[in-house]
Coordinates of C-alpha atoms in Angstrom, one line a residue:
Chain A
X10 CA 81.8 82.8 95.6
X11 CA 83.4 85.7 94.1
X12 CA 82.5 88.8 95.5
X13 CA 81.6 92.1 94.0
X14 CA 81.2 95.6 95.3
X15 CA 79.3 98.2 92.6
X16 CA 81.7 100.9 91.5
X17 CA 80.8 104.8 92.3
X18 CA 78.0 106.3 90.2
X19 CA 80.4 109.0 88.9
X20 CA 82.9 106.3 88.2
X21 CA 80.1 104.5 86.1
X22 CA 78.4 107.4 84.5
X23 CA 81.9 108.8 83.5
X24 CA 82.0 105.2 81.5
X25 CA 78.7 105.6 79.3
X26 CA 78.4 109.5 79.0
X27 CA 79.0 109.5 75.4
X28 CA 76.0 106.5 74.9
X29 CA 72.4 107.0 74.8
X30 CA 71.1 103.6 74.6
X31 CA 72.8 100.8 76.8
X32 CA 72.6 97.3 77.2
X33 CA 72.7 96.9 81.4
X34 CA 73.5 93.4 81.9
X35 CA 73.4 91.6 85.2
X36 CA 74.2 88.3 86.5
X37 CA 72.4 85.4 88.2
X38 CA 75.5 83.8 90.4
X39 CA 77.8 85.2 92.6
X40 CA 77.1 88.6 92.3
X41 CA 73.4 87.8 93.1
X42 CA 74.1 86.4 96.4
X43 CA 76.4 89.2 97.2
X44 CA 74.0 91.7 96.1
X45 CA 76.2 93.6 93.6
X46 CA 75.1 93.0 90.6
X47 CA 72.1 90.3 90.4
X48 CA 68.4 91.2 88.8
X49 CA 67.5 93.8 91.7
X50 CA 70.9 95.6 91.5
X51 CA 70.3 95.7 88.2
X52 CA 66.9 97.5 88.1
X53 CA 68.0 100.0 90.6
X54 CA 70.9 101.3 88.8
X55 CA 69.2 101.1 85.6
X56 CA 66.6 104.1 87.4
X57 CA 69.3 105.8 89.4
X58 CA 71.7 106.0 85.7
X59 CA 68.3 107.2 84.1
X60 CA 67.6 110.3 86.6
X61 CA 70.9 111.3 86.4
X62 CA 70.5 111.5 82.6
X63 CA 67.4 113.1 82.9
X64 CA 68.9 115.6 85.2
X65 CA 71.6 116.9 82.6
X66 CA 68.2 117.5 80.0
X67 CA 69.5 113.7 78.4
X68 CA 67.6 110.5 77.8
X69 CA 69.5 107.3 78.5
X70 CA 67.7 104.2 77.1
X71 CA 68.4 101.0 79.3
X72 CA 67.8 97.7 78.0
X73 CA 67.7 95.8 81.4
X74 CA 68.7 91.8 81.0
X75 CA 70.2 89.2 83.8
X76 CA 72.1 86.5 82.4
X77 CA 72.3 82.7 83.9
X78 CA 75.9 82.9 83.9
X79 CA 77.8 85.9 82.4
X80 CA 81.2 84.0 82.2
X81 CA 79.7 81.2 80.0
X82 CA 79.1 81.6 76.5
X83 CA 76.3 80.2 75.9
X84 CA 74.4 82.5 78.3
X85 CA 76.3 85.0 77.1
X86 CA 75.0 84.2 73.2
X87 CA 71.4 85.5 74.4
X88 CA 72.6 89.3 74.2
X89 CA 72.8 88.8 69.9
X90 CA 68.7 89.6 69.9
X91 CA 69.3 93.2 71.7
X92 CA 73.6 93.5 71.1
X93 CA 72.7 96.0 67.9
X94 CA 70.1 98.2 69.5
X95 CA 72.4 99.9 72.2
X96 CA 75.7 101.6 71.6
X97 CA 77.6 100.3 75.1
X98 CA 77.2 97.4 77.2
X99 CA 78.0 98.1 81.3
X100 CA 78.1 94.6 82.9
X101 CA 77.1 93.9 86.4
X102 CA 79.0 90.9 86.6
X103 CA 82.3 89.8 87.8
X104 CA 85.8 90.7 85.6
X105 CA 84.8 87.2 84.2
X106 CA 81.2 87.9 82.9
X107 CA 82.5 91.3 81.7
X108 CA 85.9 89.8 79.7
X109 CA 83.0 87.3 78.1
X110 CA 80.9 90.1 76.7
X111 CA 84.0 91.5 75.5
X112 CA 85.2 88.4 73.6
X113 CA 82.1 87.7 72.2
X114 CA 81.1 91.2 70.6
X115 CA 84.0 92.3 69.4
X116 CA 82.9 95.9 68.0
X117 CA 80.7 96.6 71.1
X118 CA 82.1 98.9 74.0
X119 CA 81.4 97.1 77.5
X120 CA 82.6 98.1 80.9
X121 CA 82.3 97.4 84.4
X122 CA 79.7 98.3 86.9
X123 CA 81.6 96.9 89.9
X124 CA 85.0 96.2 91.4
X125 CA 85.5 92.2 91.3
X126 CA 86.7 91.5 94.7
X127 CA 87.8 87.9 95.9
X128 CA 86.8 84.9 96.1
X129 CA 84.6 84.8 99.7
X130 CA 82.5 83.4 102.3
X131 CA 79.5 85.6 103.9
X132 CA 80.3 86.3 107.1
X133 CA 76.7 87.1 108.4
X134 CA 74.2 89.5 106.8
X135 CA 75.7 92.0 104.6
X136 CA 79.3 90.9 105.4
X137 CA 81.6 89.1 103.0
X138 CA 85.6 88.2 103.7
X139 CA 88.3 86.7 102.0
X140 CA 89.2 83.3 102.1
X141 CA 90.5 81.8 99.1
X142 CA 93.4 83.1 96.5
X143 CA 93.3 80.5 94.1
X144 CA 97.0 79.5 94.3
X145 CA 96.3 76.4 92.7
X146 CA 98.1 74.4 94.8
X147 CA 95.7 74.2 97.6
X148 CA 97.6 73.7 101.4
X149 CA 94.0 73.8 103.6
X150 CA 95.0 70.4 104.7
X151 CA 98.1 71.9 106.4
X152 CA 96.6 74.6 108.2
X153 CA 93.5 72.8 109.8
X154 CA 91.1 74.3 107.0
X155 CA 92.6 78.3 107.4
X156 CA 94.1 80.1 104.1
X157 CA 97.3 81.6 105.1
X158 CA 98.1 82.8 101.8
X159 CA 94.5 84.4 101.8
X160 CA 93.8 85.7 105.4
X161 CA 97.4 86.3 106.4
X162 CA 98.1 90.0 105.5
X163 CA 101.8 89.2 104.9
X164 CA 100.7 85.8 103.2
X165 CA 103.5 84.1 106.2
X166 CA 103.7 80.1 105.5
X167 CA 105.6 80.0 108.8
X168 CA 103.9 82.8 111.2
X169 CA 102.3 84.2 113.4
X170 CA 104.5 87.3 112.8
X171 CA 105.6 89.5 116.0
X172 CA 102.3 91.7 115.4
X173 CA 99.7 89.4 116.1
X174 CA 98.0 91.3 119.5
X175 CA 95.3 89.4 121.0
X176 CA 93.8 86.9 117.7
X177 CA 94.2 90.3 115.6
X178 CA 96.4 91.7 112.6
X179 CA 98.7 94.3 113.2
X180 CA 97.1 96.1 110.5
X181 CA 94.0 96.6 111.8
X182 CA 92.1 95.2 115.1
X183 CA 89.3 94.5 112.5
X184 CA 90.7 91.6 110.6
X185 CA 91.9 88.3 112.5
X186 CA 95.7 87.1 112.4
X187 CA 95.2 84.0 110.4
X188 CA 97.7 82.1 112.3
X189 CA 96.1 82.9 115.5
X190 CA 93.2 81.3 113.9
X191 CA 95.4 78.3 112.5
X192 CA 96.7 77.9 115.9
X193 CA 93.7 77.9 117.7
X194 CA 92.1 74.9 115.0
X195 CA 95.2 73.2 115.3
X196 CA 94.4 73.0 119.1
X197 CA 90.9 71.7 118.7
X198 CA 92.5 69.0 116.8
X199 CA 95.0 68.0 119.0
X200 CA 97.5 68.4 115.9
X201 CA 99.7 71.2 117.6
X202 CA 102.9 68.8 116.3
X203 CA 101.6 69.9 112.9
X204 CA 102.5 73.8 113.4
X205 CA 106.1 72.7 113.9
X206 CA 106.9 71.3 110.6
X207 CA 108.4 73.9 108.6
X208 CA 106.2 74.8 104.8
X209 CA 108.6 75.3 102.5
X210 CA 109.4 77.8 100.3
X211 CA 105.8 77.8 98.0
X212 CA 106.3 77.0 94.5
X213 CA 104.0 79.6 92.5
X214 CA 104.0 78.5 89.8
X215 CA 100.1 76.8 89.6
X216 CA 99.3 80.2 90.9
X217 CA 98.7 83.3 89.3
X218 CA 102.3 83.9 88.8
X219 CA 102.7 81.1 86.0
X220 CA 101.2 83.3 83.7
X221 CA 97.2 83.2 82.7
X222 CA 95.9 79.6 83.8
X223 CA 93.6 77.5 81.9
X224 CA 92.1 74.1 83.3
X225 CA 92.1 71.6 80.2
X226 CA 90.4 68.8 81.2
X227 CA 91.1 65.7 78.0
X228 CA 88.1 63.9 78.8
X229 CA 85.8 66.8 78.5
X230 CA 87.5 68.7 76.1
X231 CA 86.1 68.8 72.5
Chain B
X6 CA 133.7 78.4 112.4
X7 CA 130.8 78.5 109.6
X8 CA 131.8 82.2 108.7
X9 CA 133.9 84.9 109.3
X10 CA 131.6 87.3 111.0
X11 CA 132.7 88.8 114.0
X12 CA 129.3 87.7 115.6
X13 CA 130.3 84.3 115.0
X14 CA 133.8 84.8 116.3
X15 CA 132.5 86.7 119.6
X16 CA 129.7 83.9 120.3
X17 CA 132.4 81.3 119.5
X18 CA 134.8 82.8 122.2
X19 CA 132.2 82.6 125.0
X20 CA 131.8 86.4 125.5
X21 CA 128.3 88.4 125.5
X22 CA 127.8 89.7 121.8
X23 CA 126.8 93.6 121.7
X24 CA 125.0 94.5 118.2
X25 CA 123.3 98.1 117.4
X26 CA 121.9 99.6 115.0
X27 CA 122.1 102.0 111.7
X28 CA 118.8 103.3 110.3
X29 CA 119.5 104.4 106.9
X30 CA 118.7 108.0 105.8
X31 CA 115.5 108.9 103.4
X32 CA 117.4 110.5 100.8
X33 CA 121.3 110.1 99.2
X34 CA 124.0 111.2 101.5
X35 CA 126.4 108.9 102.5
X36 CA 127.8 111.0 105.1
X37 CA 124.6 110.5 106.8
X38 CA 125.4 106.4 106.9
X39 CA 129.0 107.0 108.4
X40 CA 127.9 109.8 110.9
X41 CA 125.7 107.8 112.7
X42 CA 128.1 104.2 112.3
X43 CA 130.9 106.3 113.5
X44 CA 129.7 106.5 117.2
X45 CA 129.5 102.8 117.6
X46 CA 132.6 102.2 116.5
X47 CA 134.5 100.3 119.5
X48 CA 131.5 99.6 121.3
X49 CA 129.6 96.8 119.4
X50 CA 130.7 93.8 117.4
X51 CA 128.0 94.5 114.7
X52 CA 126.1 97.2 113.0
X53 CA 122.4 96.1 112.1
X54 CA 121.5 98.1 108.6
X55 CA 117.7 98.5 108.3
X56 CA 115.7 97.1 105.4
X57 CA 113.2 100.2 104.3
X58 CA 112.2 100.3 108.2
X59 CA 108.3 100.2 108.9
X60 CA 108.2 100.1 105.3
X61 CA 109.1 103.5 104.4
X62 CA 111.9 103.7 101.6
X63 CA 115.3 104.5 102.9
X64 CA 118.9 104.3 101.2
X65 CA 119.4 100.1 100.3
X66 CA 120.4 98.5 103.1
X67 CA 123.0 96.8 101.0
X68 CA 124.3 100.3 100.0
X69 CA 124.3 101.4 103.7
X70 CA 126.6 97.9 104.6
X71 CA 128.8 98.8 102.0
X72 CA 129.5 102.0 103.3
X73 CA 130.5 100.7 106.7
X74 CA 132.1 98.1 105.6
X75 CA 134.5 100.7 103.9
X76 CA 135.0 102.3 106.9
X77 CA 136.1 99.2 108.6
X78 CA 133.1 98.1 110.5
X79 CA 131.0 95.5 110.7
X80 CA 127.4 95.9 109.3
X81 CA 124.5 93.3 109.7
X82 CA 122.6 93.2 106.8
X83 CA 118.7 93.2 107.4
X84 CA 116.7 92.1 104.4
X85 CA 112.8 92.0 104.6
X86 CA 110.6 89.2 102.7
X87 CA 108.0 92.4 102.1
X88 CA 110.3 94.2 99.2
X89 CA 111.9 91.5 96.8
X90 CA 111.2 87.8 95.6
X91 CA 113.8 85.3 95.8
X92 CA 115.5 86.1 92.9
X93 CA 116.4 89.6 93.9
X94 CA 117.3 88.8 97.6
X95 CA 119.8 85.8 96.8
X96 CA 120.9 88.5 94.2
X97 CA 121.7 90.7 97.1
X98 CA 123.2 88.3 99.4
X99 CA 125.5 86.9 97.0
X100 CA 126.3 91.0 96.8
X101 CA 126.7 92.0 100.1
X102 CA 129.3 89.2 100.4
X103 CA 131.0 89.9 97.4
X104 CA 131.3 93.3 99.2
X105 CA 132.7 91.8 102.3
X106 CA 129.6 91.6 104.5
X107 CA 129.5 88.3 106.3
X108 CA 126.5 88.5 108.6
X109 CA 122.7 88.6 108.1
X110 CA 119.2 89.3 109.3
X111 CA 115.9 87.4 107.8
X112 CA 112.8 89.5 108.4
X113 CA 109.5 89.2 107.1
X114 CA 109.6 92.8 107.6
X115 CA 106.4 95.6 108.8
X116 CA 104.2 95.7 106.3
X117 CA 103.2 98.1 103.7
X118 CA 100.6 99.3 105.8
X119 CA 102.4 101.2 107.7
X120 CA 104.8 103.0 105.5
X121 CA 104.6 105.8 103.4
X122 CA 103.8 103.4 100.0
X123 CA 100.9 101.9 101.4
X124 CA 99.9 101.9 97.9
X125 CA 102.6 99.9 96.9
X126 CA 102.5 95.8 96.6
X127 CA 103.4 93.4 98.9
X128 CA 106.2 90.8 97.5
X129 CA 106.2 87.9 100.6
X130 CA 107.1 85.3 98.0
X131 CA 108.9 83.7 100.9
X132 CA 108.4 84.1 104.4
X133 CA 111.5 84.2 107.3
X134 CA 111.5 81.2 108.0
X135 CA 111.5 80.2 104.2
X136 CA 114.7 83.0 104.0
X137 CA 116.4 81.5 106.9
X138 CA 116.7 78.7 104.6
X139 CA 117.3 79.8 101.5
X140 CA 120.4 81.7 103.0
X141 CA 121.7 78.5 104.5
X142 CA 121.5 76.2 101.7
X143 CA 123.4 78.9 99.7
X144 CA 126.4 78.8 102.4
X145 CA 126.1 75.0 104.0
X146 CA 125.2 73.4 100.1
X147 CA 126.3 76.0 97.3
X148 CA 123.3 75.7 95.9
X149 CA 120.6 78.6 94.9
X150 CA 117.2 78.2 96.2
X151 CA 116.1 76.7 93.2
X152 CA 118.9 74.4 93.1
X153 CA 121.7 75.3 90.9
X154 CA 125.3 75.4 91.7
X155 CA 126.6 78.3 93.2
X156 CA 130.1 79.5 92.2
X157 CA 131.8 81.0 95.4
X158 CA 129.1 80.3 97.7
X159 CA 128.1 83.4 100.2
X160 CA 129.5 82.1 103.6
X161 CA 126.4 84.1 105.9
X162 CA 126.2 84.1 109.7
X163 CA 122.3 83.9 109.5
X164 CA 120.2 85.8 112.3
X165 CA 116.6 86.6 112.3
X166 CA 114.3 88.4 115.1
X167 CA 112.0 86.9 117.7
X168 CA 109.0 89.0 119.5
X169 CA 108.8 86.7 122.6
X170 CA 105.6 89.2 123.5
X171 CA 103.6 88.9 120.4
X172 CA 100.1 86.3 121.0
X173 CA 99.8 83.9 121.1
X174 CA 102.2 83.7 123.7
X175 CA 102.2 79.9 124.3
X176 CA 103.2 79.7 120.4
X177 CA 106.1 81.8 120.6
X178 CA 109.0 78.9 121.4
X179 CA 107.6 77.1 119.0
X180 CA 108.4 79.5 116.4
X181 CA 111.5 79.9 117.8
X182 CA 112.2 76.3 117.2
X183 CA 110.7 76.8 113.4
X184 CA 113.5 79.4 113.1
X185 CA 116.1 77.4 114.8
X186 CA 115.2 73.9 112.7
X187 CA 115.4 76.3 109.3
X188 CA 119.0 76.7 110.7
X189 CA 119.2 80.6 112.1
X190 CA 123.0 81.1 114.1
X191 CA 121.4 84.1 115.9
X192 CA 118.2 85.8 117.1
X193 CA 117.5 90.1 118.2
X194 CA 114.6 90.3 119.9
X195 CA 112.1 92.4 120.3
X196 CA 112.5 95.6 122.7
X197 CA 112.4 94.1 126.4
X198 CA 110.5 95.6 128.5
X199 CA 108.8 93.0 130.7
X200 CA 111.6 91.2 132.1
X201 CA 109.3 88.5 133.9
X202 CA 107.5 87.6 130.8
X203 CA 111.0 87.7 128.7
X204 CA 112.1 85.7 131.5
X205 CA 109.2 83.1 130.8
X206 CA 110.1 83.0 127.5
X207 CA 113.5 82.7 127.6
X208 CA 112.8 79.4 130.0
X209 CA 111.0 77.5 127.5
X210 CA 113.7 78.0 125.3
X211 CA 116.1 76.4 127.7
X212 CA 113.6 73.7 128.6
X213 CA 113.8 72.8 124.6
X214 CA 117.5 73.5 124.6
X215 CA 117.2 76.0 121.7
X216 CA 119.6 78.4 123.7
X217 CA 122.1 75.9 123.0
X218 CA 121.5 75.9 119.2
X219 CA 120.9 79.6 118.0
X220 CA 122.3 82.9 120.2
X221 CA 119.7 84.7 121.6
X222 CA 120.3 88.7 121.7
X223 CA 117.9 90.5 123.8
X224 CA 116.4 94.1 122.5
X225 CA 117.1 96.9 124.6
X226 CA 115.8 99.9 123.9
X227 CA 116.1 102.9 126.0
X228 CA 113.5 105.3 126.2
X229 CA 114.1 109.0 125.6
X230 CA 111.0 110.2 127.4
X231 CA 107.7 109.3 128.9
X232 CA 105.6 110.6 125.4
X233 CA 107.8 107.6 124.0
X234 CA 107.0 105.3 126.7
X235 CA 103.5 105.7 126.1
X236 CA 103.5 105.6 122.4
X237 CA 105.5 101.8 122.5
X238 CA 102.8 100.8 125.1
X239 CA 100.1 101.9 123.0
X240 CA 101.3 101.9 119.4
X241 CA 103.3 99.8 118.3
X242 CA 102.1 96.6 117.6
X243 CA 103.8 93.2 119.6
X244 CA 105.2 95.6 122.4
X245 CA 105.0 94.8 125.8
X246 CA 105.4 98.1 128.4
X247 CA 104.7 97.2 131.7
X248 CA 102.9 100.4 133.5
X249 CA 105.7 100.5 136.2
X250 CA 108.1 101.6 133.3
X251 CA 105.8 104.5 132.1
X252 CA 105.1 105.1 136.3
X253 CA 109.2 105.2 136.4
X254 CA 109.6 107.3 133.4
X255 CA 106.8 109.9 134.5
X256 CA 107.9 110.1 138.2
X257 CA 111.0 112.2 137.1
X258 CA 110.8 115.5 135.9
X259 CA 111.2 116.1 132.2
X260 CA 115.0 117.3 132.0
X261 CA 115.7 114.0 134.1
X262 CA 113.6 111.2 131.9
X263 CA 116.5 110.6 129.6
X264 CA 118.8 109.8 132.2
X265 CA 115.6 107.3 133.6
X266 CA 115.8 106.3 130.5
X267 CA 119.3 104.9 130.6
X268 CA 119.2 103.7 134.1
X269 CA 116.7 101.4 132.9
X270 CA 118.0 100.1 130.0
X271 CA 121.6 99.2 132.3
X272 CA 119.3 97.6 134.9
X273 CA 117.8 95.3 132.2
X274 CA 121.1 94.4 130.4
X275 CA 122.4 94.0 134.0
X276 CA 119.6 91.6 135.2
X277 CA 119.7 89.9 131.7
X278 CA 123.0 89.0 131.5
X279 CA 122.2 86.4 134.2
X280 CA 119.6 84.6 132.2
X281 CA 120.2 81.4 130.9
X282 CA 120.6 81.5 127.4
X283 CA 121.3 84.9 126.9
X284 CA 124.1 85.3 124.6
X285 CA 124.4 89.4 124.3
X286 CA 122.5 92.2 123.7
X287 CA 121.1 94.3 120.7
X288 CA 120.7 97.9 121.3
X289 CA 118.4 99.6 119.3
X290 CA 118.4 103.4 120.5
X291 CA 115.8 105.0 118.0
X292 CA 117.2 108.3 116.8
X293 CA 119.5 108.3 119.7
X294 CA 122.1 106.5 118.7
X295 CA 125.3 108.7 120.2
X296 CA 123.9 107.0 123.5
X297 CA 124.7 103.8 122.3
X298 CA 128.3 104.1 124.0
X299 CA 127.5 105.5 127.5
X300 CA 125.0 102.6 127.7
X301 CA 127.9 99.8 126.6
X302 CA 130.0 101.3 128.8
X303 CA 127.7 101.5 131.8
X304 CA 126.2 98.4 131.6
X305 CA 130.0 96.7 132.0
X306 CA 129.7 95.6 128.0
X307 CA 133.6 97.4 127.3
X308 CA 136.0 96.8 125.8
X309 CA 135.0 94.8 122.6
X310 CA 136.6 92.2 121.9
X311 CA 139.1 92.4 119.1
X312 CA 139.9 89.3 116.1

C-alpha cells in the first residue's frame, strides 16, 4: 500500500488560515489501513482544526466527506454537490488523491494533510516499512523476494557494503542491511550460486528517472 | 602491462606495493594538497586522494590528483558511487587521465548519513561493483558505459576496497570474487586489526585463487592514542578492534601510546607480509600523515622502487 503520515497541525493550519469553510476530504484505501487519513482520521482532525479556530475567536466550517478512491475520477466527481460551498479543499489522501482534486477543480485551492510516504508493508501493529520503489523493472526474482533498490540504504545491486554489523545498516542499528537479509533467503533456498552473478549496471529508465510514467494499456484504453 | 601506473609496474616486478593516503582539505588551498603529499614522497608508490570522505565535502578529488600529479607524484584517484551518476564519473575518469593520472579506486562510498549534507541526495546510480566495470570496458573495449566509441580510451589501473570484517562474514570472499569477476587489478582493505580473522579471510581468498587475480593491499592504520582505539572499536561501522589492542594501547602511559601506536602497526605489516596473497600495504594514518615515513621505513618497506 502507500503509506501516509499526517502533517503537523501548525503545518496544516498554516495552509487553510485564510479559509473559513473547508471541504476535508479523506480516503477509503491505503491511507485507511495506515490510519492517516481514512473516515476516523478524518473526523478527528476535522474537531481538532475546529478548536483551534475557535480558540483564535474564528469559526471554521468543515464539510467532512471520505471518498472510495481519491486518485480515481470518478470518485472524485462526488465532491461537485459540496465543491462551491467551501473556499479550500485539504485532502487526506495520498499525493495521488490530492493531484486528482487538483485536476479536477481547477479554480479550487486544495492541499495536503499528510506527507505521502512509500509504498509499504505493515510490519505489526502501528508499524509500516519500505519495501517497494517502483523502478518499473522489477528484480524480486533476483534477490530471493528482498528490494535492494528499496531496503538497501545505498540502493547497492552488488552489496552487502563494508558497514553491514550484525544483519544491520550502518546508518542505524534500527533498519536491517537488505543484503544481509538477501543473503540469509538466498540460504534458505539453497541458491547461494545466485549472489555471485554480478547485476549489472540498472537501466533507469522504466523508473522514475524516464520522466513522469504512464501505463497505457491498448486493450483497455478508450 | 594494462597501464602505466606505478602500482601496476611495482605489482608487475614482484615487490610489495606501499600506497597512502591524501585527505583533501574542506576549503581552497592548494598548498594544503602538496603539504601533506610532500611527506610521502619517496616512501610509497601511490597517493590515495579521498572522494568527499564520510561524505563531507572536501576539495574534488580530481582537483587534489591534479595537484600531485604536478608535483610529480603519483595520486590514486578515489571516486564514490554516492556523489555522481555515470555520466559525471566517466566524465571524470576520462579527466583525471587526460591529466596524467593512471590509477583508480571504485567506492560506493559512506553514505550521506554521516556527513555534514545529510540533507543532501543520494546518487548510487551504480554501485562498485557496477563502476569496477564501467572503468574497465572504457580501458579494455573503448567503449562508454552506454556503448559508444571512445576516442583515446582512459588506460586505468582499477582498484576498489574490501572490509574482510564487515557481516556477514562467510559472504565476504564472495564479494571479493564479484569484484574480481567485474575485473578490479587491486584491492585496500579495511584497517586490520584482527590479524587472525584477516588471516581467515585472506585464506579463502587463496583457496579460490583470487590472490592470484586482483593484488590485495592490507589497511594499516596506526593508532594515535587509546581515545582513538576505542572510538574505531565502538564507532565506526565494519571495524574490527580486538580488546588486546585497546588493553596494549592503554597499558602505556599517555606520552608513550603513539609510539604503541607504531609498534603495532610495524608488527602487523611485519606478520602480514608473510601471508599468502598479500601483495603490499596501504597506510592510512588519519591526520597523521608525517608518520607515514618512520612507519615505511621501520617496517623494512624502503627504498621504493624506482621506473
Amino acid at each position: 500500500m502507500i503509506t501516509a503520515e499526517r502533517k503537523p497541525m501548525e503545518e496544516i493550519l498554516e495552509c487553510i488560515n485564510p479559509y473559513n469553510r473547508i471541504l476535508l476530504v479523506g480516503c477509503n484505501e491505503c491511507v485507511t489501513v495506515c490510519a492517516a487519513g481514512g473516515r476516523k482520521e478524518v473526523g478527528l482532525l476535522s474537531t481538532a482544526l475546529q478548536m483551534a479556530f475557535m480558540k483564535e475567536g474564528r469559526t471554521l466550517e468543515v464539510k467532512e466527506i471520505t471518498l472510495e478512491r481519491q486518485c480515481d475520477p470518478e470518485y472524485v466527481e462526488e465532491l461537485i454537490t459540496y465543491i462551491d460551498q467551501v473556499e479550500a479543499v485539504l485532502s487526506m489522501a495520498c499525493g495521488c488523491g490530492v493531484q486528482e482534486i487538483a485536476r479536477r477543480y481547477a479554480t479550487k485551492p486544495v492541499f495536503p494533510a499528510v506527507n505521502t510516504k512509500f509504498m509499504g508493508a505493515s510490519e505489526r501493529q502501528g508499524v509500516w516499512s519500505e519495501r517497494c520503489r517502483g523502478c518499473g523493472d522489477c528484480l524480486l526474482g533476483l534477490t530471493g523476494g528482498i528490494c535492494p533498490i528499496a531496503r538497501c540504504s545505498k540502493r547497492l545491486m552488488n552489496g552487502p557494503c563494508g558497514g553491514s554489523t550484525k544483519g544491520k545498516c550502518e546508518i542505524s542499528p534500527d533498519v536491517d542491511c537488505a543484503w544481509n537479509l538477501i543473503w540469509e533467503r538466498l540460504k534458505a533456498l539453497g541458491l547461494e550460486k545466485k549472489y555471485e552473478e554480478i547485476m549489472v549496471a540498472k537501466d533507469w529508465r522504466p523508473s522514475w528517472h524516464g520522466g513522469p510514467r504512464r501505463i497505457i494499456r491498448e486493450d483497455m484504453a478508450e | 602491462m594494462k597501464t602505466d601506473s606505478v602500482v601496476e609496474k611495482v605489482l608487475k616486478s614482484g615487490q610489495l606495493v606501499v600506497t597512502s593516503e591524501c585527505g583533501p582539505p574542506r576549503g581552497a588551498n592548494p598548498d594544503k594538497v602538496r603539504e601533506k603529499a610532500e611527506m610521502l614522497r619517496g616512501y610509497v608508490d601511490g597517493v590515495n586522494v579521498t572522494d568527499n570522505q564520510t561524505a563531507m565535502v572536501r576539495m574534488s578529488s580530481l582537483s587534489a590528483c591534479i595537484i600531485i600529479k604536478q608535483m610529480g607524484m603519483d595520486p590514486i584517484l578515489q571516486m564514490v558511487c554516492r556523489d555522481r551518476n555515470r555520466l559525471a564519473m566517466q566524465s571524470e575518469v576520462l579527466g583525471a587521465y587526460a591529466h596524467g593520472i593512471n590509477t583508480m579506486l571504485c567506492l560506493s562510498g559512506d553514505h550521506i548519513h554521516f556527513g555534514d549534507h545529510p540533507m543532501a541526495t543520494n546518487v548510487y546510480d551504480l554501485d562498485s561493483v557496477q563502476a569496477i566495470q564501467m572503468v574497465k570496458k572504457m580501458r579494455d573495449e573503448g567503449k562508454f558505459q552506454g556503448g559508444a566509441d571512445i576516442d583515446t580510451p582512459p588506460k586505468m589501473f582499477i582498484g576498489a576496497a574490501a572490509n574482510p570484517f564487515a557481516d556477514p562474514f562467510e559472504l565476504r570472499v564472495a564479494r571479493l570474487a564479484k569484484k574480481v569477476k567485474a575485473g578490479v587489478d587491486f584491492i585496500q582493505t579495511q584497517c586490520i586489526y584482527n590479524m587472525e580473522k584477516f588471516e581467515t579471510w585472506m585464506k579463502g581468498v587463496c583457496e579460490r585463487g583470487l590472490h592470484k587475480q586482483v593484488a590485495i593491499l592490507p589497511g594499516i592504520t596506526p593508532m594515535k592514542t587509546v581515545g582513538m582505539a576505542k572510538y574505531m572499536k565502538n564507532r565506526v561501522p565494519g571495524m574490527d578492534v580486538p580488546d588486546e589492542i585497546v588493553k596494549r594501547m592503554g597499558g602505556v602511559p599517555k606520552e608513550q601510546q603513539a609510539e604503541e601506536g607504531m609498534k603495532i602497526a610495524v608488527e602487523q605489516i611485519q606478520r602480514l607480509r608473510e601471508v599468502e596473497g598479500v601483495a603490499g600495504f596501504h597506510i592510512m594514518a588519519i591526520e597523521w600523515e608525517q608518520k607515514v615515513p618512520e612507519l615505511v621505513e621501520r617496517a623494512g618497506l624502503l627504498p621504493r622502487p624506482k621506473f
